[in-house]
């Protein structure tokens, strides 16, 4: 299948051009139908492409020498959307010059530029940042929001559930993913009023005679169960989600570093490492964030994927593959269909329509 080309912000991330081009080249080797619009300093991109002729043959370069800083405020960066590599990559999706954009740059700036250029889909009040995380089961778990909005009311959470389920169906293959709301307990009385209202709305929508939503709502989940594999989608606000994500990433690094110290502490430990190496390599692969790289801004009229700033070439290739998979499986169309099945009536709580709050970027 021929896919629309993917715009890559070649200047974003901790290492910029080298890693972004290497990642795109790796993605191209794995998928020979990928084509690219490489946005950034033309001379540096050309130099990097000398080592990747296969990528060069499938790419066009869009030159610009203005870059969004890693600590730049979104309000400042957005004023330079027409001159920066990030802004031009997103704009290529808006104009149809590319089907998706991938950037490893400033998350807040990317969110602001994407929302301004692509706008939110009809029926969505706020876009959400969603990512895939490993579990103990064969399937991954989709979690959102991970930082696009610091707050979310019940209406927002229901919309996140619909979008997360649509995304999960693509990455897990389950026709009706299990969706749960992140909470401080699993009892119905636990949590904020927004969480309880969202749970009631999702329960009602899932139980409709027409089949309701293409998901199974199963109440609340606590943070220590996120990676157990008992659910396919975890829904929360961006503030809580960002904290949970970084706690999980920190725990994974802690376990990895602890094992490294343990296996190098003595000769006996080193021998033990050699014996257990197949198991430790499997653990390393499972915990490597590059194997799950590529967070998605759901709810926009277009596909934008955020690569981790510290991702290596394998991680960038994974983010590119995520964007291609979403294009191939028509993510935005799936979300639109699910929203139409939801209906405005399902977004009413206590007899009144839930009202969205102003968006705030958390990450």
mmCIF file of C-alpha atoms in Angstrom:
data_model
loop_
_atom_site.group_PDB
_atom_site.id
_atom_site.type_symbol
_atom_site.label_atom_id
_atom_site.label_comp_id
_atom_site.label_asym_id
_atom_site.label_seq_id
_atom_site.Cartn_x
_atom_site.Cartn_y
_atom_site.Cartn_z
ATOM 1 C CA UNK A 1 0.000 0.000 0.000
ATOM 2 C CA UNK A 2 1.341 3.446 -0.933
ATOM 3 C CA UNK A 3 1.209 5.771 2.038
ATOM 4 C CA UNK A 4 1.333 9.580 2.133
ATOM 5 C CA UNK A 5 4.839 10.744 2.891
ATOM 6 C CA UNK A 6 5.865 11.499 6.456
ATOM 7 C CA UNK A 7 7.231 14.917 7.436
ATOM 8 C CA UNK A 8 10.166 14.587 9.847
ATOM 9 C CA UNK A 9 11.367 17.509 11.941
ATOM 10 C CA UNK A 10 15.055 16.733 11.447
ATOM 11 C CA UNK A 11 16.186 19.346 13.984
ATOM 12 C CA UNK A 12 14.244 18.147 17.021
ATOM 13 C CA UNK A 13 15.492 15.983 19.882
ATOM 14 C CA UNK A 14 18.628 15.888 21.969
ATOM 15 C CA UNK A 15 20.941 15.036 19.056
ATOM 16 C CA UNK A 16 19.002 16.537 16.165
ATOM 17 C CA UNK A 17 19.884 15.754 12.561
ATOM 18 C CA UNK A 18 22.101 12.701 13.000
ATOM 19 C CA UNK A 19 19.661 10.627 15.032
ATOM 20 C CA UNK A 20 16.545 11.797 13.188
ATOM 21 C CA UNK A 21 18.038 10.910 9.790
ATOM 22 C CA UNK A 22 19.404 7.596 11.033
ATOM 23 C CA UNK A 23 15.991 6.776 12.460
ATOM 24 C CA UNK A 24 14.193 7.676 9.237
ATOM 25 C CA UNK A 25 16.717 5.589 7.291
ATOM 26 C CA UNK A 26 16.128 2.602 9.570
ATOM 27 C CA UNK A 27 12.366 2.970 9.134
ATOM 28 C CA UNK A 28 12.853 3.123 5.373
ATOM 29 C CA UNK A 29 14.933 -0.086 5.414
ATOM 30 C CA UNK A 30 12.203 -1.831 7.375
ATOM 31 C CA UNK A 31 9.387 -0.462 5.191
ATOM 32 C CA UNK A 32 10.356 0.294 1.599
ATOM 33 C CA UNK A 33 7.040 2.048 0.882
ATOM 34 C CA UNK A 34 7.812 4.932 3.277
ATOM 35 C CA UNK A 35 8.551 8.333 1.750
ATOM 36 C CA UNK A 36 9.691 11.425 3.602
ATOM 37 C CA UNK A 37 9.711 15.205 3.715
ATOM 38 C CA UNK A 38 12.799 16.078 5.775
ATOM 39 C CA UNK A 39 12.498 19.533 7.323
ATOM 40 C CA UNK A 40 15.472 21.486 8.665
ATOM 41 C CA UNK A 41 18.932 22.745 7.762
ATOM 42 C CA UNK A 42 19.363 21.574 4.165
ATOM 43 C CA UNK A 43 23.159 21.351 4.231
ATOM 44 C CA UNK A 44 23.221 19.255 7.411
ATOM 45 C CA UNK A 45 20.468 16.980 6.150
ATOM 46 C CA UNK A 46 22.255 16.483 2.804
ATOM 47 C CA UNK A 47 25.465 15.590 4.633
ATOM 48 C CA UNK A 48 23.649 13.037 6.799
ATOM 49 C CA UNK A 49 21.913 11.525 3.762
ATOM 50 C CA UNK A 50 25.271 10.688 2.146
ATOM 51 C CA UNK A 51 25.390 7.663 4.439
ATOM 52 C CA UNK A 52 21.798 6.643 3.613
ATOM 53 C CA UNK A 53 21.255 6.522 -0.176
ATOM 54 C CA UNK A 54 18.070 4.458 0.223
ATOM 55 C CA UNK A 55 16.517 7.228 2.308
ATOM 56 C CA UNK A 56 17.838 9.920 -0.038
ATOM 57 C CA UNK A 57 16.003 8.338 -2.963
ATOM 58 C CA UNK A 58 12.717 8.456 -1.038
ATOM 59 C CA UNK A 59 13.013 11.957 0.431
ATOM 60 C CA UNK A 60 12.544 15.624 -0.323
ATOM 61 C CA UNK A 61 14.263 18.291 1.759
ATOM 62 C CA UNK A 62 12.463 21.410 2.955
ATOM 63 C CA UNK A 63 15.139 23.830 4.134
ATOM 64 C CA UNK A 64 14.827 26.079 7.158
ATOM 65 C CA UNK A 65 17.397 27.068 9.755
ATOM 66 C CA UNK A 66 15.081 28.163 12.574
ATOM 67 C CA UNK A 67 14.613 25.674 15.433
ATOM 68 C CA UNK A 68 12.286 25.569 18.450
ATOM 69 C CA UNK A 69 14.305 25.445 21.673
ATOM 70 C CA UNK A 70 13.786 22.603 24.103
ATOM 71 C CA UNK A 71 12.839 24.962 26.920
ATOM 72 C CA UNK A 72 11.049 27.542 24.767
ATOM 73 C CA UNK A 73 7.585 28.587 25.884
ATOM 74 C CA UNK A 74 4.822 27.358 23.554
ATOM 75 C CA UNK A 75 3.398 30.886 23.370
ATOM 76 C CA UNK A 76 6.718 32.130 21.980
ATOM 77 C CA UNK A 77 7.368 29.163 19.705
ATOM 78 C CA UNK A 78 3.945 29.357 18.115
ATOM 79 C CA UNK A 79 4.720 32.833 16.771
ATOM 80 C CA UNK A 80 7.503 31.252 14.708
ATOM 81 C CA UNK A 81 5.474 28.336 13.399
ATOM 82 C CA UNK A 82 5.999 29.457 9.787
ATOM 83 C CA UNK A 83 9.799 29.581 10.069
ATOM 84 C CA UNK A 84 10.790 26.650 12.309
ATOM 85 C CA UNK A 85 11.392 23.039 11.305
ATOM 86 C CA UNK A 86 8.717 21.881 13.737
ATOM 87 C CA UNK A 87 6.118 24.331 12.490
ATOM 88 C CA UNK A 88 6.802 23.580 8.823
ATOM 89 C CA UNK A 89 6.565 19.817 9.426
ATOM 90 C CA UNK A 90 3.143 20.246 11.038
ATOM 91 C CA UNK A 91 2.043 22.665 8.327
ATOM 92 C CA UNK A 92 2.902 20.046 5.694
ATOM 93 C CA UNK A 93 0.145 17.877 7.189
ATOM 94 C CA UNK A 94 -2.274 20.795 7.038
ATOM 95 C CA UNK A 95 -1.548 21.501 3.356
ATOM 96 C CA UNK A 96 -1.531 17.844 2.358
ATOM 97 C CA UNK A 97 2.176 17.805 1.489
ATOM 98 C CA UNK A 98 2.534 15.053 4.092
ATOM 99 C CA UNK A 99 0.174 12.620 5.746
ATOM 100 C CA UNK A 100 1.796 12.780 9.185
ATOM 101 C CA UNK A 101 4.446 14.712 11.088
ATOM 102 C CA UNK A 102 7.067 13.336 13.479
ATOM 103 C CA UNK A 103 9.083 15.516 15.853
ATOM 104 C CA UNK A 104 11.312 14.911 18.861
ATOM 105 C CA UNK A 105 11.229 18.570 19.844
ATOM 106 C CA UNK A 106 9.524 20.594 22.564
ATOM 107 C CA UNK A 107 6.260 18.803 23.504
ATOM 108 C CA UNK A 108 4.339 21.908 24.522
ATOM 109 C CA UNK A 109 5.323 23.778 21.359
ATOM 110 C CA UNK A 110 4.438 20.800 19.172
ATOM 111 C CA UNK A 111 1.039 20.520 20.833
ATOM 112 C CA UNK A 112 0.327 24.235 20.416
ATOM 113 C CA UNK A 113 1.430 24.320 16.777
ATOM 114 C CA UNK A 114 -0.470 21.152 15.907
ATOM 115 C CA UNK A 115 -3.680 22.365 17.509
ATOM 116 C CA UNK A 116 -3.467 25.753 15.789
ATOM 117 C CA UNK A 117 -2.646 24.338 12.347
ATOM 118 C CA UNK A 118 -4.831 21.227 12.283
ATOM 119 C CA UNK A 119 -7.621 22.149 14.735
ATOM 120 C CA UNK A 120 -9.506 19.620 16.792
ATOM 121 C CA UNK A 121 -11.903 17.179 15.201
ATOM 122 C CA UNK A 122 -15.651 17.860 15.404
ATOM 123 C CA UNK A 123 -16.901 16.473 18.713
ATOM 124 C CA UNK A 124 -13.527 16.810 20.453
ATOM 125 C CA UNK A 125 -12.986 19.648 22.914
ATOM 126 C CA UNK A 126 -9.298 18.987 23.555
ATOM 127 C CA UNK A 127 -6.706 16.782 21.902
ATOM 128 C CA UNK A 128 -4.885 14.327 24.152
ATOM 129 C CA UNK A 129 -1.385 12.869 24.162
ATOM 130 C CA UNK A 130 -1.456 9.065 24.051
ATOM 131 C CA UNK A 131 1.377 6.558 24.286
ATOM 132 C CA UNK A 132 1.844 2.804 24.319
ATOM 133 C CA UNK A 133 3.419 1.062 27.301
ATOM 134 C CA UNK A 134 4.429 -2.580 27.816
ATOM 135 C CA UNK A 135 2.473 -4.971 30.026
ATOM 136 C CA UNK A 136 2.930 -8.458 31.431
ATOM 137 C CA UNK A 137 0.588 -9.746 28.733
ATOM 138 C CA UNK A 138 1.169 -10.096 24.986
ATOM 139 C CA UNK A 139 -0.588 -6.788 24.323
ATOM 140 C CA UNK A 140 0.469 -3.231 25.172
ATOM 141 C CA UNK A 141 -1.625 -0.667 27.029
ATOM 142 C CA UNK A 142 -2.608 2.733 25.612
ATOM 143 C CA UNK A 143 -2.572 5.558 28.145
ATOM 144 C CA UNK A 144 -3.886 9.113 27.747
ATOM 145 C CA UNK A 145 -3.749 12.019 28.454
ATOM 146 C CA UNK A 146 -0.020 12.191 29.200
ATOM 147 C CA UNK A 147 0.429 15.929 29.320
ATOM 148 C CA UNK A 148 -1.534 17.828 26.704
ATOM 149 C CA UNK A 149 -3.979 19.210 29.306
ATOM 150 C CA UNK A 150 -3.437 19.628 33.026
ATOM 151 C CA UNK A 151 -7.144 19.268 33.794
ATOM 152 C CA UNK A 152 -10.003 17.267 32.335
ATOM 153 C CA UNK A 153 -13.705 17.226 33.127
ATOM 154 C CA UNK A 154 -16.030 14.270 32.646
ATOM 155 C CA UNK A 155 -16.794 15.189 29.025
ATOM 156 C CA UNK A 156 -13.075 15.323 28.207
ATOM 157 C CA UNK A 157 -12.453 11.951 29.855
ATOM 158 C CA UNK A 158 -15.235 10.302 27.855
ATOM 159 C CA UNK A 159 -13.774 11.720 24.638
ATOM 160 C CA UNK A 160 -10.328 10.453 25.653
ATOM 161 C CA UNK A 161 -11.818 6.998 26.207
ATOM 162 C CA UNK A 162 -13.323 6.953 22.713
ATOM 163 C CA UNK A 163 -10.077 8.132 21.096
ATOM 164 C CA UNK A 164 -7.921 5.786 23.156
ATOM 165 C CA UNK A 165 -10.098 2.809 22.249
ATOM 166 C CA UNK A 166 -9.860 3.653 18.535
ATOM 167 C CA UNK A 167 -6.077 3.815 18.848
ATOM 168 C CA UNK A 168 -5.956 0.597 20.868
ATOM 169 C CA UNK A 169 -7.926 -1.301 18.228
ATOM 170 C CA UNK A 170 -5.158 -0.467 15.763
ATOM 171 C CA UNK A 171 -2.223 -1.456 17.975
ATOM 172 C CA UNK A 172 -3.746 -4.423 19.844
ATOM 173 C CA UNK A 173 -6.225 -5.823 17.337
ATOM 174 C CA UNK A 174 -9.010 -6.167 19.928
ATOM 175 C CA UNK A 175 -12.434 -5.227 18.528
ATOM 176 C CA UNK A 176 -13.616 -3.905 21.904
ATOM 177 C CA UNK A 177 -10.687 -2.846 24.076
ATOM 178 C CA UNK A 178 -11.136 -2.795 27.845
ATOM 179 C CA UNK A 179 -11.086 0.822 29.068
ATOM 180 C CA UNK A 180 -10.609 1.997 32.657
ATOM 181 C CA UNK A 181 -10.265 5.368 34.338
ATOM 182 C CA UNK A 182 -7.176 5.965 36.488
ATOM 183 C CA UNK A 183 -8.250 6.527 40.073
ATOM 184 C CA UNK A 184 -7.058 6.236 43.679
ATOM 185 C CA UNK A 185 -9.191 3.140 44.176
ATOM 186 C CA UNK A 186 -11.468 0.786 42.262
ATOM 187 C CA UNK A 187 -14.602 1.364 44.338
ATOM 188 C CA UNK A 188 -17.386 3.377 42.703
ATOM 189 C CA UNK A 189 -17.333 6.004 45.465
ATOM 190 C CA UNK A 190 -13.618 6.770 45.004
ATOM 191 C CA UNK A 191 -12.165 9.724 43.137
ATOM 192 C CA UNK A 192 -13.275 13.153 42.042
ATOM 193 C CA UNK A 193 -16.729 14.130 40.866
ATOM 194 C CA UNK A 194 -15.391 14.355 37.297
ATOM 195 C CA UNK A 195 -14.153 10.749 37.450
ATOM 196 C CA UNK A 196 -17.418 9.432 38.860
ATOM 197 C CA UNK A 197 -19.458 11.355 36.275
ATOM 198 C CA UNK A 198 -17.252 10.069 33.447
ATOM 199 C CA UNK A 199 -17.650 6.516 34.727
ATOM 200 C CA UNK A 200 -21.441 6.891 34.770
ATOM 201 C CA UNK A 201 -21.469 8.304 31.235
ATOM 202 C CA UNK A 202 -19.221 5.542 29.868
ATOM 203 C CA UNK A 203 -21.248 2.852 31.628
ATOM 204 C CA UNK A 204 -24.467 4.180 30.112
ATOM 205 C CA UNK A 205 -22.975 4.552 26.632
ATOM 206 C CA UNK A 206 -21.506 1.039 26.717
ATOM 207 C CA UNK A 207 -24.822 -0.510 27.754
ATOM 208 C CA UNK A 208 -26.970 0.992 24.987
ATOM 209 C CA UNK A 209 -29.179 -1.368 22.998
ATOM 210 C CA UNK A 210 -27.519 -0.402 19.710
ATOM 211 C CA UNK A 211 -24.230 -1.846 20.960
ATOM 212 C CA UNK A 212 -22.947 1.474 22.166
ATOM 213 C CA UNK A 213 -19.274 2.172 21.887
ATOM 214 C CA UNK A 214 -16.592 -0.062 20.401
ATOM 215 C CA UNK A 215 -15.104 -0.580 23.850
ATOM 216 C CA UNK A 216 -15.771 -2.312 27.150
ATOM 217 C CA UNK A 217 -15.776 0.086 30.085
ATOM 218 C CA UNK A 218 -14.646 -1.692 33.243
ATOM 219 C CA UNK A 219 -14.573 0.984 35.930
ATOM 220 C CA UNK A 220 -11.453 2.262 37.653
ATOM 221 C CA UNK A 221 -7.836 1.138 37.771
ATOM 222 C CA UNK A 222 -5.104 2.076 40.241
ATOM 223 C CA UNK A 223 -1.653 3.141 39.068
ATOM 224 C CA UNK A 224 0.077 -0.041 40.263
ATOM 225 C CA UNK A 225 -2.085 -2.067 37.858
ATOM 226 C CA UNK A 226 -1.389 -0.052 34.678
ATOM 227 C CA UNK A 227 1.223 -2.492 33.388
ATOM 228 C CA UNK A 228 -0.453 -5.697 34.538
ATOM 229 C CA UNK A 229 -2.190 -6.164 31.193
ATOM 230 C CA UNK A 230 -5.673 -6.311 32.685
ATOM 231 C CA UNK A 231 -6.818 -3.341 30.608
ATOM 232 C CA UNK A 232 -6.118 -2.065 27.108
ATOM 233 C CA UNK A 233 -6.721 1.667 27.650
ATOM 234 C CA UNK A 234 -6.083 3.790 30.750
ATOM 235 C CA UNK A 235 -7.722 7.229 30.748
ATOM 236 C CA UNK A 236 -6.779 10.170 32.956
ATOM 237 C CA UNK A 237 -6.070 13.902 32.923
ATOM 238 C CA UNK A 238 -2.713 15.148 31.631
ATOM 239 C CA UNK A 239 -1.362 16.129 35.048
ATOM 240 C CA UNK A 240 -1.920 12.731 36.640
ATOM 241 C CA UNK A 241 -0.976 10.904 33.450
ATOM 242 C CA UNK A 242 2.338 12.708 33.068
ATOM 243 C CA UNK A 243 3.276 11.956 36.683
ATOM 244 C CA UNK A 244 2.296 8.285 36.304
ATOM 245 C CA UNK A 245 4.238 7.945 33.050
ATOM 246 C CA UNK A 246 7.427 9.414 34.489
ATOM 247 C CA UNK A 247 7.098 7.288 37.624
ATOM 248 C CA UNK A 248 6.819 4.163 35.455
ATOM 249 C CA UNK A 249 9.784 5.215 33.293
ATOM 250 C CA UNK A 250 11.831 5.975 36.406
ATOM 251 C CA UNK A 251 10.995 2.606 37.934
ATOM 252 C CA UNK A 252 12.065 0.852 34.733
ATOM 253 C CA UNK A 253 15.416 2.676 34.765
ATOM 254 C CA UNK A 254 15.807 1.875 38.468
ATOM 255 C CA UNK A 255 15.324 -1.849 37.876
ATOM 256 C CA UNK A 256 17.726 -1.814 34.923
ATOM 257 C CA UNK A 257 20.426 0.074 36.837
ATOM 258 C CA UNK A 258 19.951 -2.127 39.904
ATOM 259 C CA UNK A 259 20.447 -5.277 37.840
ATOM 260 C CA UNK A 260 23.537 -3.774 36.200
ATOM 261 C CA UNK A 261 25.052 -3.032 39.599
ATOM 262 C CA UNK A 262 24.159 -6.464 40.935
ATOM 263 C CA UNK A 263 25.655 -8.334 37.981
ATOM 264 C CA UNK A 264 28.939 -6.396 38.091
ATOM 265 C CA UNK A 265 29.486 -6.431 41.862
ATOM 266 C CA UNK A 266 31.627 -9.588 41.979
ATOM 267 C CA UNK A 267 33.085 -12.393 39.875
ATOM 268 C CA UNK A 268 30.290 -14.710 41.010
ATOM 269 C CA UNK A 269 27.718 -12.103 39.932
ATOM 270 C CA UNK A 270 29.358 -11.820 36.503
ATOM 271 C CA UNK A 271 29.180 -15.575 36.058
ATOM 272 C CA UNK A 272 25.537 -15.454 37.138
ATOM 273 C CA UNK A 273 24.912 -12.793 34.511
ATOM 274 C CA UNK A 274 26.325 -15.008 31.757
ATOM 275 C CA UNK A 275 24.058 -17.856 32.854
ATOM 276 C CA UNK A 276 20.957 -15.654 33.023
ATOM 277 C CA UNK A 277 21.793 -13.502 29.986
ATOM 278 C CA UNK A 278 18.890 -14.690 27.779
ATOM 279 C CA UNK A 279 16.403 -13.666 30.495
ATOM 280 C CA UNK A 280 18.098 -10.328 31.174
ATOM 281 C CA UNK A 281 18.214 -9.508 27.466
ATOM 282 C CA UNK A 282 14.485 -10.156 27.249
ATOM 283 C CA UNK A 283 13.924 -7.882 30.246
ATOM 284 C CA UNK A 284 16.133 -5.192 28.700
ATOM 285 C CA UNK A 285 14.158 -5.341 25.464
ATOM 286 C CA UNK A 286 10.864 -5.103 27.336
ATOM 287 C CA UNK A 287 11.962 -2.092 29.393
ATOM 288 C CA UNK A 288 13.731 -0.221 26.581
ATOM 289 C CA UNK A 289 11.598 2.908 25.935
ATOM 290 C CA UNK A 290 12.846 3.028 22.331
ATOM 291 C CA UNK A 291 10.765 -0.064 21.590
ATOM 292 C CA UNK A 292 7.605 1.838 22.574
ATOM 293 C CA UNK A 293 8.552 5.298 21.330
ATOM 294 C CA UNK A 294 6.029 7.525 19.602
ATOM 295 C CA UNK A 295 3.274 9.356 21.488
ATOM 296 C CA UNK A 296 0.300 10.511 19.431
ATOM 297 C CA UNK A 297 -1.779 13.684 19.629
ATOM 298 C CA UNK A 298 -5.281 12.235 19.342
ATOM 299 C CA UNK A 299 -8.251 14.379 18.365
ATOM 300 C CA UNK A 300 -6.625 16.506 15.662
ATOM 301 C CA UNK A 301 -7.519 16.654 11.977
ATOM 302 C CA UNK A 302 -4.261 14.955 11.113
ATOM 303 C CA UNK A 303 -1.576 12.657 12.515
ATOM 304 C CA UNK A 304 1.212 14.137 14.652
ATOM 305 C CA UNK A 305 3.611 11.856 16.542
ATOM 306 C CA UNK A 306 5.943 12.981 19.323
ATOM 307 C CA UNK A 307 9.226 11.089 19.589
ATOM 308 C CA UNK A 308 11.055 11.172 22.920
ATOM 309 C CA UNK A 309 13.818 13.756 22.871
ATOM 310 C CA UNK A 310 16.412 11.222 24.024
ATOM 311 C CA UNK A 311 15.345 8.488 21.596
ATOM 312 C CA UNK A 312 18.051 6.756 19.582
ATOM 313 C CA UNK A 313 17.756 5.817 15.902
ATOM 314 C CA UNK A 314 15.729 2.710 16.770
ATOM 315 C CA UNK A 315 13.323 4.846 18.786
ATOM 316 C CA UNK A 316 12.910 7.391 15.982
ATOM 317 C CA UNK A 317 12.254 4.561 13.524
ATOM 318 C CA UNK A 318 9.588 3.261 15.900
ATOM 319 C CA UNK A 319 7.918 6.699 16.033
ATOM 320 C CA UNK A 320 7.939 6.871 12.231
ATOM 321 C CA UNK A 321 6.427 3.381 12.052
ATOM 322 C CA UNK A 322 3.686 4.446 14.479
ATOM 323 C CA UNK A 323 2.746 7.389 12.247
ATOM 324 C CA UNK A 324 2.639 5.163 9.175
ATOM 325 C CA UNK A 325 0.497 2.581 10.940
ATOM 326 C CA UNK A 326 -2.011 5.241 11.958
ATOM 327 C CA UNK A 327 -2.205 6.512 8.394
ATOM 328 C CA UNK A 328 -2.635 3.015 7.024
ATOM 329 C CA UNK A 329 -5.425 2.239 9.489
ATOM 330 C CA UNK A 330 -7.128 5.631 9.086
ATOM 331 C CA UNK A 331 -7.078 6.632 12.749
ATOM 332 C CA UNK A 332 -8.874 9.968 12.382
ATOM 333 C CA UNK A 333 -11.694 8.347 10.416
ATOM 334 C CA UNK A 334 -12.098 5.679 13.093
ATOM 335 C CA UNK A 335 -12.327 8.289 15.834
ATOM 336 C CA UNK A 336 -14.905 10.273 13.845
ATOM 337 C CA UNK A 337 -17.039 7.152 13.393
ATOM 338 C CA UNK A 338 -16.864 6.295 17.083
ATOM 339 C CA UNK A 339 -17.775 9.849 18.081
ATOM 340 C CA UNK A 340 -20.835 9.697 15.841
ATOM 341 C CA UNK A 341 -21.873 6.499 17.612
ATOM 342 C CA UNK A 342 -21.351 8.156 20.984
ATOM 343 C CA UNK A 343 -23.747 11.026 20.279
ATOM 344 C CA UNK A 344 -24.100 14.261 22.183
ATOM 345 C CA UNK A 345 -26.658 12.730 24.546
ATOM 346 C CA UNK A 346 -23.982 10.482 26.045
ATOM 347 C CA UNK A 347 -21.977 13.560 27.027
ATOM 348 C CA UNK A 348 -24.536 14.786 29.494
ATOM 349 C CA UNK A 349 -24.126 14.440 33.214
ATOM 350 C CA UNK A 350 -26.867 14.941 35.778
ATOM 351 C CA UNK A 351 -29.198 16.159 33.021
ATOM 352 C CA UNK A 352 -26.879 18.896 31.754
ATOM 353 C CA UNK A 353 -24.191 19.037 29.113
ATOM 354 C CA UNK A 354 -20.661 18.884 30.486
ATOM 355 C CA UNK A 355 -18.718 22.025 29.661
ATOM 356 C CA UNK A 356 -15.056 21.825 28.666
ATOM 357 C CA UNK A 357 -12.454 23.942 30.420
ATOM 358 C CA UNK A 358 -9.707 25.925 28.757
ATOM 359 C CA UNK A 359 -6.766 23.795 27.648
ATOM 360 C CA UNK A 360 -3.437 23.930 29.448
ATOM 361 C CA UNK A 361 -0.301 22.152 28.387
ATOM 362 C CA UNK A 362 1.315 20.055 31.110
ATOM 363 C CA UNK A 363 4.338 18.710 29.275
#
